[in-house]
mmCIF file of C-alpha atoms in Angstrom:
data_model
loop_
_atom_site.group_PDB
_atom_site.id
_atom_site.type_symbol
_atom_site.label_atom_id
_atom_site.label_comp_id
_atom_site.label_asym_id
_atom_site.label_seq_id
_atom_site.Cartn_x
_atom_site.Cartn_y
_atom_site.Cartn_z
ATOM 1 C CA UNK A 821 -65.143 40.701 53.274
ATOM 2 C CA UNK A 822 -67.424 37.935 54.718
ATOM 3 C CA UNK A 823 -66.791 34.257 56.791
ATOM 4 C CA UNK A 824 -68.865 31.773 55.802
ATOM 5 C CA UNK A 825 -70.303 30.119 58.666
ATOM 6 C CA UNK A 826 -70.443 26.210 60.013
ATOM 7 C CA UNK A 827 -74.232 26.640 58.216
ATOM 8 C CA UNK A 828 -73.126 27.548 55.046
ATOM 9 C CA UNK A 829 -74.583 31.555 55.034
ATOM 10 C CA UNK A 830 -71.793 33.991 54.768
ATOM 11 C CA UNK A 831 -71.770 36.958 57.540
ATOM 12 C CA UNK A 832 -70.061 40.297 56.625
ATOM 13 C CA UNK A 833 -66.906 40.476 58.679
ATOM 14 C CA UNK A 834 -67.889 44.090 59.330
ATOM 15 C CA UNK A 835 -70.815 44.813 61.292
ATOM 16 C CA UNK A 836 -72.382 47.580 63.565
ATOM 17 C CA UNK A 837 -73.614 47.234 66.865
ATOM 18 C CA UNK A 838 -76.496 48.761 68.111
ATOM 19 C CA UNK A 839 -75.680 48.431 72.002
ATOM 20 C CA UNK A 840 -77.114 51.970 74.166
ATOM 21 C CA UNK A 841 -78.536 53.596 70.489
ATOM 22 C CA UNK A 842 -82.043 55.088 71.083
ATOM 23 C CA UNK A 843 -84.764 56.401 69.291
ATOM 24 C CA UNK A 844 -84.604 58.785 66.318
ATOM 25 C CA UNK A 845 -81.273 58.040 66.727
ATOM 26 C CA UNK A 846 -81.392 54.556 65.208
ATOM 27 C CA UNK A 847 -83.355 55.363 62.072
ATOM 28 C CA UNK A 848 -80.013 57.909 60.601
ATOM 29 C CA UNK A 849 -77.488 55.692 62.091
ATOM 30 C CA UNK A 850 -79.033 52.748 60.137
ATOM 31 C CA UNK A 851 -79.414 54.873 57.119
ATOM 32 C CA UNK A 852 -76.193 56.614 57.161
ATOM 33 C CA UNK A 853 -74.382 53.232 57.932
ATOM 34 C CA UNK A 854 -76.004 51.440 54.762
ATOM 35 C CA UNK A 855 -74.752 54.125 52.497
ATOM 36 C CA UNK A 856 -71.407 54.122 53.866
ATOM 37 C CA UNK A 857 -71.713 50.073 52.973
ATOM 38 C CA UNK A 858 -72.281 48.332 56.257
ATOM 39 C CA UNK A 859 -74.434 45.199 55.771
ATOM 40 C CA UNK A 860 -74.304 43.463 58.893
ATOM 41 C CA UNK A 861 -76.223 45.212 62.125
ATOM 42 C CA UNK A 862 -75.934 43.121 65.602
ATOM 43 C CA UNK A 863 -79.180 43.604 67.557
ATOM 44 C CA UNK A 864 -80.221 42.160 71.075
ATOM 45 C CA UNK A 865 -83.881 41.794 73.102
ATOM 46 C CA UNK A 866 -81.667 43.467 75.966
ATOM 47 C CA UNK A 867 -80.852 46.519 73.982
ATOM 48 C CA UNK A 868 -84.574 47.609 74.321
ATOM 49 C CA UNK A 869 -84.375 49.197 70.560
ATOM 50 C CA UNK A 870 -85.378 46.457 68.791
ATOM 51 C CA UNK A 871 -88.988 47.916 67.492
ATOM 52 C CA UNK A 872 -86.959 51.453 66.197
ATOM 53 C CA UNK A 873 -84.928 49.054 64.729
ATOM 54 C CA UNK A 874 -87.493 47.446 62.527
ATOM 55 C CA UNK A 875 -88.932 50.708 61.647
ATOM 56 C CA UNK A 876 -85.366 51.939 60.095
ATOM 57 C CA UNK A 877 -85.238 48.451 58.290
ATOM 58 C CA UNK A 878 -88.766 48.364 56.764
ATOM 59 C CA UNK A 879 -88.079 52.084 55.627
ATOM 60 C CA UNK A 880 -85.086 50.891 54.006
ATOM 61 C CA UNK A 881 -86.902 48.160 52.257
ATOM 62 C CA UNK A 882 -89.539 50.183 51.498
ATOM 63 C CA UNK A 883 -86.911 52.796 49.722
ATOM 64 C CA UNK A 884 -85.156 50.034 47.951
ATOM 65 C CA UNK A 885 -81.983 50.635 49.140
ATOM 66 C CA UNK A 886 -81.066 47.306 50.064
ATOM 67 C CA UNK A 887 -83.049 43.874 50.287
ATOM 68 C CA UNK A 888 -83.462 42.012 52.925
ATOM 69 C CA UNK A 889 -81.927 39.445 51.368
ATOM 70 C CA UNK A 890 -78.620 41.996 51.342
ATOM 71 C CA UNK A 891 -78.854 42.041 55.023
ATOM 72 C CA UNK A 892 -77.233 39.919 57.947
ATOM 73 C CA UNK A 893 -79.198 40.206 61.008
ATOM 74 C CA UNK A 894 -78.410 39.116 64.418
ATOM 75 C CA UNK A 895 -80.327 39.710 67.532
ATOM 76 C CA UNK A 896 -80.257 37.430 71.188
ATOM 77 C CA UNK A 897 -82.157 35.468 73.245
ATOM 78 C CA UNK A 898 -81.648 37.197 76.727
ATOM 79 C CA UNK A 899 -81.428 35.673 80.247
ATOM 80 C CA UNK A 900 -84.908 35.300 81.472
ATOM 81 C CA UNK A 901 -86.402 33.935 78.152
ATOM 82 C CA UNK A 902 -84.048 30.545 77.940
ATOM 83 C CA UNK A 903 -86.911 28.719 79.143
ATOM 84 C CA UNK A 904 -89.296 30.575 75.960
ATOM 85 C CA UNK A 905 -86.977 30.521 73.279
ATOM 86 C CA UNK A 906 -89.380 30.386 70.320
ATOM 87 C CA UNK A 907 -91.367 33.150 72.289
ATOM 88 C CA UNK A 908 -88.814 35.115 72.273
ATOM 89 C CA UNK A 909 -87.390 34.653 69.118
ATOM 90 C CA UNK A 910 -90.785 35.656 67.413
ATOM 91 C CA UNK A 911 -91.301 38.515 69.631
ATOM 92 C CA UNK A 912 -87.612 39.756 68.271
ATOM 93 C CA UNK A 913 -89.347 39.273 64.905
ATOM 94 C CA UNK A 914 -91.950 41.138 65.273
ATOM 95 C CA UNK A 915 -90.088 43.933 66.773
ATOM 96 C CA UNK A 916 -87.627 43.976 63.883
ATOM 97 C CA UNK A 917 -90.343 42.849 60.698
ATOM 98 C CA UNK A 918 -88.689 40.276 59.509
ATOM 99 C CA UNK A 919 -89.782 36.830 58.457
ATOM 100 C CA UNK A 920 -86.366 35.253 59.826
ATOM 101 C CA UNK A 921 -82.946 36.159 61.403
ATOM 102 C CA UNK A 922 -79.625 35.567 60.000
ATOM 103 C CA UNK A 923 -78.211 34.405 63.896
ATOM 104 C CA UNK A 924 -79.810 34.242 66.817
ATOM 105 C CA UNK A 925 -77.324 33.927 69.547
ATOM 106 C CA UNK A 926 -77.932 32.986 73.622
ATOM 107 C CA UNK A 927 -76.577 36.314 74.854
ATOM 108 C CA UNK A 928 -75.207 34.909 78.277
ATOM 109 C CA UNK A 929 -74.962 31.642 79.383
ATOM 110 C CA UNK A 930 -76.987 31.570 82.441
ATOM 111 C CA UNK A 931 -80.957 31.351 82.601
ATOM 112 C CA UNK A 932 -82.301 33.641 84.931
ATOM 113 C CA UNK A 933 -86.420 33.796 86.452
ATOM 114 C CA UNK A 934 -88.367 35.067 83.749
ATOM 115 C CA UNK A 935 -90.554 38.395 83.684
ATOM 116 C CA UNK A 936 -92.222 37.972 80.659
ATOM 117 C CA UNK A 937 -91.177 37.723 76.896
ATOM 118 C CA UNK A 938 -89.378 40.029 75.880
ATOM 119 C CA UNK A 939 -89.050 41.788 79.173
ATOM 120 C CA UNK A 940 -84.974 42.378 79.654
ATOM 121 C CA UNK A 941 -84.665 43.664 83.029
ATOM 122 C CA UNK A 942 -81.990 41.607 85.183
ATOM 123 C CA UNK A 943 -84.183 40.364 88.137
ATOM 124 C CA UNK A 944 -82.589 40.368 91.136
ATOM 125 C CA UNK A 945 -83.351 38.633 94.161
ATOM 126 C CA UNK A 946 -84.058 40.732 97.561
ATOM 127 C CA UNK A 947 -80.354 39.916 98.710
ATOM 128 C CA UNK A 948 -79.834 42.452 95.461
ATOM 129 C CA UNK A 949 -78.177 39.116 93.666
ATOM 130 C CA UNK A 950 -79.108 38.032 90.107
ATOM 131 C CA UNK A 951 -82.308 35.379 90.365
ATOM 132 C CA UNK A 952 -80.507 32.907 88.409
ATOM 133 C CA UNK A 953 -83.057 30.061 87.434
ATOM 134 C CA UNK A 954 -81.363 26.597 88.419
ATOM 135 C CA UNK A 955 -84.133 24.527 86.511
ATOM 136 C CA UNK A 956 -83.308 25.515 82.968
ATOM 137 C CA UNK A 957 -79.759 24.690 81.394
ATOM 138 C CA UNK A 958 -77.734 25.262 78.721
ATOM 139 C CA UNK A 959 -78.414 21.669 76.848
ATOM 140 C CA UNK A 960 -82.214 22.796 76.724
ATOM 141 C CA UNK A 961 -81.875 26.007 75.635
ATOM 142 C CA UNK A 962 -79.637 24.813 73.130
ATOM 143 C CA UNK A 963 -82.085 22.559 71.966
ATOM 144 C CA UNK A 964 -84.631 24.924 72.185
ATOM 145 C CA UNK A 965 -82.777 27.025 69.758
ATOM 146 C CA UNK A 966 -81.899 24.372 67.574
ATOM 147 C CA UNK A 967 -85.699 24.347 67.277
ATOM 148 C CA UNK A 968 -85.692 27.426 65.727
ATOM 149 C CA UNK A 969 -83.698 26.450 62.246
ATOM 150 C CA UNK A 970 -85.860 24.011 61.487
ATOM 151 C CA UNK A 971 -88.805 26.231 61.955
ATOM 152 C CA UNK A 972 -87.102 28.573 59.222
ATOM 153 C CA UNK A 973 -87.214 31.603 62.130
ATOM 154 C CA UNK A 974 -83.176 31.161 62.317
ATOM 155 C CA UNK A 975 -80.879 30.606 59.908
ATOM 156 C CA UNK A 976 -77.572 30.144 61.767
ATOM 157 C CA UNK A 977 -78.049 29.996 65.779
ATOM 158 C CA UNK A 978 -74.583 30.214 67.953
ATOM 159 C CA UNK A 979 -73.604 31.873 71.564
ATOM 160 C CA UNK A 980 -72.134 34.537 73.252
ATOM 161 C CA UNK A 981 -69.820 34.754 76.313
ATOM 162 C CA UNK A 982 -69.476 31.214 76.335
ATOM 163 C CA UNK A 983 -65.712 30.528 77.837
ATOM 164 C CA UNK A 984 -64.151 27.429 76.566
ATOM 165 C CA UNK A 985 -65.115 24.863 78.735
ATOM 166 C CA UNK A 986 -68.910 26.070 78.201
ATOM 167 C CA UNK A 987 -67.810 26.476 74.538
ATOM 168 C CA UNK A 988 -66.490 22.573 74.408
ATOM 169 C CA UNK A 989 -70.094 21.231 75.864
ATOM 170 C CA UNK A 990 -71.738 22.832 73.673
ATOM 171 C CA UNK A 991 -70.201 21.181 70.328
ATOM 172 C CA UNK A 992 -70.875 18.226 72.500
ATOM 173 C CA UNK A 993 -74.689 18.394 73.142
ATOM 174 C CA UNK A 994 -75.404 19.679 69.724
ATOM 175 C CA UNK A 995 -77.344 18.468 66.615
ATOM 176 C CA UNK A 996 -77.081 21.959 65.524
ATOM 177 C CA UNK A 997 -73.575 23.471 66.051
ATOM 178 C CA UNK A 998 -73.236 27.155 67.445
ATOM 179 C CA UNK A 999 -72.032 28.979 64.291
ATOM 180 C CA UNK A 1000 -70.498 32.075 66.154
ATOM 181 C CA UNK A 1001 -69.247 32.257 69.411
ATOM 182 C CA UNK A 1002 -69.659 36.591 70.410
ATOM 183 C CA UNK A 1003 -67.285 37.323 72.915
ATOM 184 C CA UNK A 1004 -65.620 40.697 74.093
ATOM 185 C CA UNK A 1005 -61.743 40.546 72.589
ATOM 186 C CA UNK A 1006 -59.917 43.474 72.245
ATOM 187 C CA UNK A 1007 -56.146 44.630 72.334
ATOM 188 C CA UNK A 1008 -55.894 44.439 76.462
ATOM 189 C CA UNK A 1009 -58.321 41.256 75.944
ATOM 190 C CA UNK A 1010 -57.225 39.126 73.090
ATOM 191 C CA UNK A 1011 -58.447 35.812 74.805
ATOM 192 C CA UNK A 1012 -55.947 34.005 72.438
ATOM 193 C CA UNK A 1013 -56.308 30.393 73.658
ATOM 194 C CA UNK A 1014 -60.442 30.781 73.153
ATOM 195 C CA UNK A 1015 -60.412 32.025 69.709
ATOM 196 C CA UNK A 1016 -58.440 29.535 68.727
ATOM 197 C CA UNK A 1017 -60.244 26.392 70.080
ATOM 198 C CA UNK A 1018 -63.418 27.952 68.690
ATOM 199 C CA UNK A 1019 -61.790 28.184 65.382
ATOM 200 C CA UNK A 1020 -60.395 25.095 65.144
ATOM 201 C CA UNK A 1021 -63.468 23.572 66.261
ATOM 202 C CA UNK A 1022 -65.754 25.233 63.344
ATOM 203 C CA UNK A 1023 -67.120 28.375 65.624
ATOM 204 C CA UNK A 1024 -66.688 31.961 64.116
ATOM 205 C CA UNK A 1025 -65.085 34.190 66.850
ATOM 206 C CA UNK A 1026 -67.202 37.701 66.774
ATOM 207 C CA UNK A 1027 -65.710 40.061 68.533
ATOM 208 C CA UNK A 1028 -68.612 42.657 70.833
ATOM 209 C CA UNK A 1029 -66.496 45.909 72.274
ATOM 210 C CA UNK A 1030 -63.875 45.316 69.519
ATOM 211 C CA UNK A 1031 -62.209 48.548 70.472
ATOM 212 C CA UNK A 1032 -61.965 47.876 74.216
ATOM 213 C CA UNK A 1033 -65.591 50.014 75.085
ATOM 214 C CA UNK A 1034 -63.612 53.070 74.503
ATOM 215 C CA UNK A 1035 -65.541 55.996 75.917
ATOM 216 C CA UNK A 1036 -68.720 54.070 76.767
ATOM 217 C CA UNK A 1037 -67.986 51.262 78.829
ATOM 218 C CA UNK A 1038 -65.078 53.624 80.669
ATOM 219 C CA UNK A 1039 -68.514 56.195 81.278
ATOM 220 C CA UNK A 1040 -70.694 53.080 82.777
ATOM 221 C CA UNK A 1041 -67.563 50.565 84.017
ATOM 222 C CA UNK A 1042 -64.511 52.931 85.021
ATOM 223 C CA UNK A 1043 -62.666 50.698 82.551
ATOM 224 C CA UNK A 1044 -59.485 52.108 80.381
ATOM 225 C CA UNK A 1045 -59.169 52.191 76.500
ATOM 226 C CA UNK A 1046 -56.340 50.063 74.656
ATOM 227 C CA UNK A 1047 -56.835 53.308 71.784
ATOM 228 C CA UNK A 1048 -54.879 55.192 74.593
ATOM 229 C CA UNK A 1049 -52.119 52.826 74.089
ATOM 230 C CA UNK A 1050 -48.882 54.325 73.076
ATOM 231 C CA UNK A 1051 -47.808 51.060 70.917
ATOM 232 C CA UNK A 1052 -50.924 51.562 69.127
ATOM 233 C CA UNK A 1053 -50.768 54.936 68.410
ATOM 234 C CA UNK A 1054 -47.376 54.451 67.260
ATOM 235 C CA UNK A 1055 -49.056 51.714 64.947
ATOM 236 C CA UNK A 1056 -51.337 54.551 63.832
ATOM 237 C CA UNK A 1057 -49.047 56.939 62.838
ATOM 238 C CA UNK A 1058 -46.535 53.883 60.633
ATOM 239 C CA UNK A 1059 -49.293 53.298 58.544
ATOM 240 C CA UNK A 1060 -51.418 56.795 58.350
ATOM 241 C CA UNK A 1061 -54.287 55.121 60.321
ATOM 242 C CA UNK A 1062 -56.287 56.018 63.292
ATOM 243 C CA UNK A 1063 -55.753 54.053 66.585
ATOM 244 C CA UNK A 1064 -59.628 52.649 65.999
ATOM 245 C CA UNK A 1065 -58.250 51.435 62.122
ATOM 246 C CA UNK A 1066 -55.398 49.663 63.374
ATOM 247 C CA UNK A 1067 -57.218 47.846 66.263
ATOM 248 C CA UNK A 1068 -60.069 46.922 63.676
ATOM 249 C CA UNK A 1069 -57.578 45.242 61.520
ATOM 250 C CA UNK A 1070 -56.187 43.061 63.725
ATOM 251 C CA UNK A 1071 -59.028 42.271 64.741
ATOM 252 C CA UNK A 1072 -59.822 41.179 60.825
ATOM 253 C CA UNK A 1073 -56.671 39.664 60.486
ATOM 254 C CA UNK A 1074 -57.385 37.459 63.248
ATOM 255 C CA UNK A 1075 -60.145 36.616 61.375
ATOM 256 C CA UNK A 1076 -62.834 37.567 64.069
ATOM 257 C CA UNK A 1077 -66.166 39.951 62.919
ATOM 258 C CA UNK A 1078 -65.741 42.985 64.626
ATOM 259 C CA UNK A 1079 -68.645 44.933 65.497
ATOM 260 C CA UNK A 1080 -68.074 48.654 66.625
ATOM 261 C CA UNK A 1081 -70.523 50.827 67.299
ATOM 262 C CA UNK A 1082 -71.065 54.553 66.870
ATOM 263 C CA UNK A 1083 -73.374 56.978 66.276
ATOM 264 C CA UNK A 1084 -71.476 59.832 64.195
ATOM 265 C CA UNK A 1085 -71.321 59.514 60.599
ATOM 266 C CA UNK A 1086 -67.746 60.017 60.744
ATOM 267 C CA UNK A 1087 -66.658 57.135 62.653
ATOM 268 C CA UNK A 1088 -68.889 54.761 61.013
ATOM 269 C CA UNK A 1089 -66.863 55.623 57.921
ATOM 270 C CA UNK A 1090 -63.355 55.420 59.499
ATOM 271 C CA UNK A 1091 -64.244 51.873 61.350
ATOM 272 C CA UNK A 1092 -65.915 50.493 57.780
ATOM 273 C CA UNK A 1093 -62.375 51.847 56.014
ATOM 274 C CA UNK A 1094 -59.813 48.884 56.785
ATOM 275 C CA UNK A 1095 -59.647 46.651 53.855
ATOM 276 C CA UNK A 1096 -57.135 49.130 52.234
ATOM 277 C CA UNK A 1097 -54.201 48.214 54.264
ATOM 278 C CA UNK A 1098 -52.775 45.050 56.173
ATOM 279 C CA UNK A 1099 -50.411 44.766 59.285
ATOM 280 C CA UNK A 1100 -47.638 42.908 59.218
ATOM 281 C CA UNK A 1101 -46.577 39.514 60.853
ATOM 282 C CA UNK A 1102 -44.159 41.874 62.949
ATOM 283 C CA UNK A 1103 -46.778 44.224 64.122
ATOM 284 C CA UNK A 1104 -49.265 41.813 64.575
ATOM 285 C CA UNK A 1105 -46.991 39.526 67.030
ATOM 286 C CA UNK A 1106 -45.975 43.655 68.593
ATOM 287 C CA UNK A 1107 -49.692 43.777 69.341
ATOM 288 C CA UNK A 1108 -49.783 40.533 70.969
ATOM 289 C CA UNK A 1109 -47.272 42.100 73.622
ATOM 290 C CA UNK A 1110 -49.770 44.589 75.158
ATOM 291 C CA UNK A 1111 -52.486 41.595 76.337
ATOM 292 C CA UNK A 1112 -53.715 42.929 79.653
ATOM 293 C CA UNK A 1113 -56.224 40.075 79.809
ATOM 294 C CA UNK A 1114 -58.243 43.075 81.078
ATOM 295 C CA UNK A 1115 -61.900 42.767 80.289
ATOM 296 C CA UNK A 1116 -63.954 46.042 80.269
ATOM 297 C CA UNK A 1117 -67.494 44.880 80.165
ATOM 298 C CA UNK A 1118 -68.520 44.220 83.322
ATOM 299 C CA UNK A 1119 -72.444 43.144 83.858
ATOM 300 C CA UNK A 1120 -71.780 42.252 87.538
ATOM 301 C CA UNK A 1121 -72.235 46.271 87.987
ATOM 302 C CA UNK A 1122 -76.176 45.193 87.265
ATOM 303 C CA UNK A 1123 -75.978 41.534 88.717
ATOM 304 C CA UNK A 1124 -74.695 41.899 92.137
ATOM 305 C CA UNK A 1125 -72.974 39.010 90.997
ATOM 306 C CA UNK A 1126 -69.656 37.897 88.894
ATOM 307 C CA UNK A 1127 -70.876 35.782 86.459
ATOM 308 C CA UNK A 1128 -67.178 35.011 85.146
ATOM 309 C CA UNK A 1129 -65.630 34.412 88.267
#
């Protein structure tokens, strides 16, 4: 199952995310997930594993279990680099040995002072706020990145956490339109009205924290998992599914990418099995019903600061 982008490169519609997965860690996860089929692995600069990363990849090319060419690659510009872009972007290179990237996406939409390429920590001011750079915005950047297809670094470029309004200026200051738009949607998130105006306007909807965060964003945030919900687990048991299969699905029938991540082999099989079954029109509108418009992922822990209020 793959989308074909705005740029004309197709991007699995299954991928694995590579959020809070260190070390040794990365090298079997990468492994084990390319066996079980997964071609499409969402890095970031902020998820500090971006070298480990490129050492699993350029053992897997060396093996000859996949290409490169077989692979769809995404990694992010983070925060502090909006005003080095093609810095950055070749820094993620070289971290991850390739030549090029399949998307390079502006993680957040807010510039903040830079420590250094490739440096991710959030500076903060002394008030304890987010140092958010006023002298760089979103038009350059976005030019900036533009920069990078015709370099050949990029092949597709798009953004992340854009709402719609920051969505909307976007297409509007473009040469170069944002292929993907990665946003957190979820059962208790299904940000309905922004999915669709990115769809209609010609932006692929990924979908980060595609099961809600589950167990690792309640651990950092406090937040609560939609796989508790008892109309999904009733879901679950109709169709002889796990809670995680049936919230995957719709996520594929709303034809979003979902990226879940997880580091045990078992899961990654379980969240790579749902092309076998469909959910109907009935329990798709059923899931509608159980919106919280309840986001889990919540950076302002970090920022001192609400960046989506």
């Amino acid at each position: 199952m793959a989308i074909t982008l705005n740029s004309g490169f197709k991007m699995p519609m299954i991928g694995l995310g590579v959020w809070r997965m260190e070390g040794k860690d990365i090298k079997n996860l990468i492994f084990n997930a390319i066996k079980i089929g997964y071609r499409h692995f969402d890095c970031a600069a902020d998820y500090k594993n971006e070298e480990e990363v490129g050492e699993a990849l350029a053992e897997v090319f060396q093996a000859g279990i996949v290409k490169r060419e077989d692979l769809f690659i995404t990694t992010k510009l983070w925060n502090s680099d909006h005003g080095h872009v093609v810095e950055a972007c070749k820094d993620s290179l070289k971290k991850l040995r390739l030549d090029y990237l399949d998307l390079y996406l502006v993680h957040f939409p807010v510039a903040t002072r830079h420590t250094g390429v490739g440096t991710t920590a959030s500076a903060l001011g002394e008030d304890g706020v987010l140092d958010i750079d006023i002298t760089v915005s979103l038009e350059t950047t976005w030019h900036a990145m533009e920069d990078l297809v015709s370099m050949g670094l990029v092949r597709s470029i798009g953004i992340s956490n854009y709402d719609i309004f920051l969505t909307r200026d976007c297409l509007a200051y473009a040469r170069v339109k944002p292929a993907v738009n990665q946003i957190e949607t979820h059962p208790y998130f299904q940000r309905d009205s922004l999915v669709k105006f990115c769809q209609k306007h010609g932006v692929c909807v990924t979908a980060h924290t595609p099961l809600g965060g589950a167990a690792a964003n309640t651990e950092w945030f406090g937040s609560v998992s939609c796989l508790d919900d008892p109309a999904l687990k009733g879901l679950a048991k109709k169709y002889n599914k796990t809670v995680a299969q049936i919230v995957l699905r719709w996520g594929i029938q709303r034809n979003t990418i979902i990226i879940p991540k997880s580091s045990k082999v078992e899961r990654l099989e379980e969240n790579f099995l749902v092309s076998d079954f469909e959910l109907t029109n009935e329990d798709m509108d059923l899931i509608k019903t159980i919106d919280r418009n309840y986001r889990t992922n919540q950076p302002a822990k970090f920022w001192g600061i609400d960046v989506y209020a």
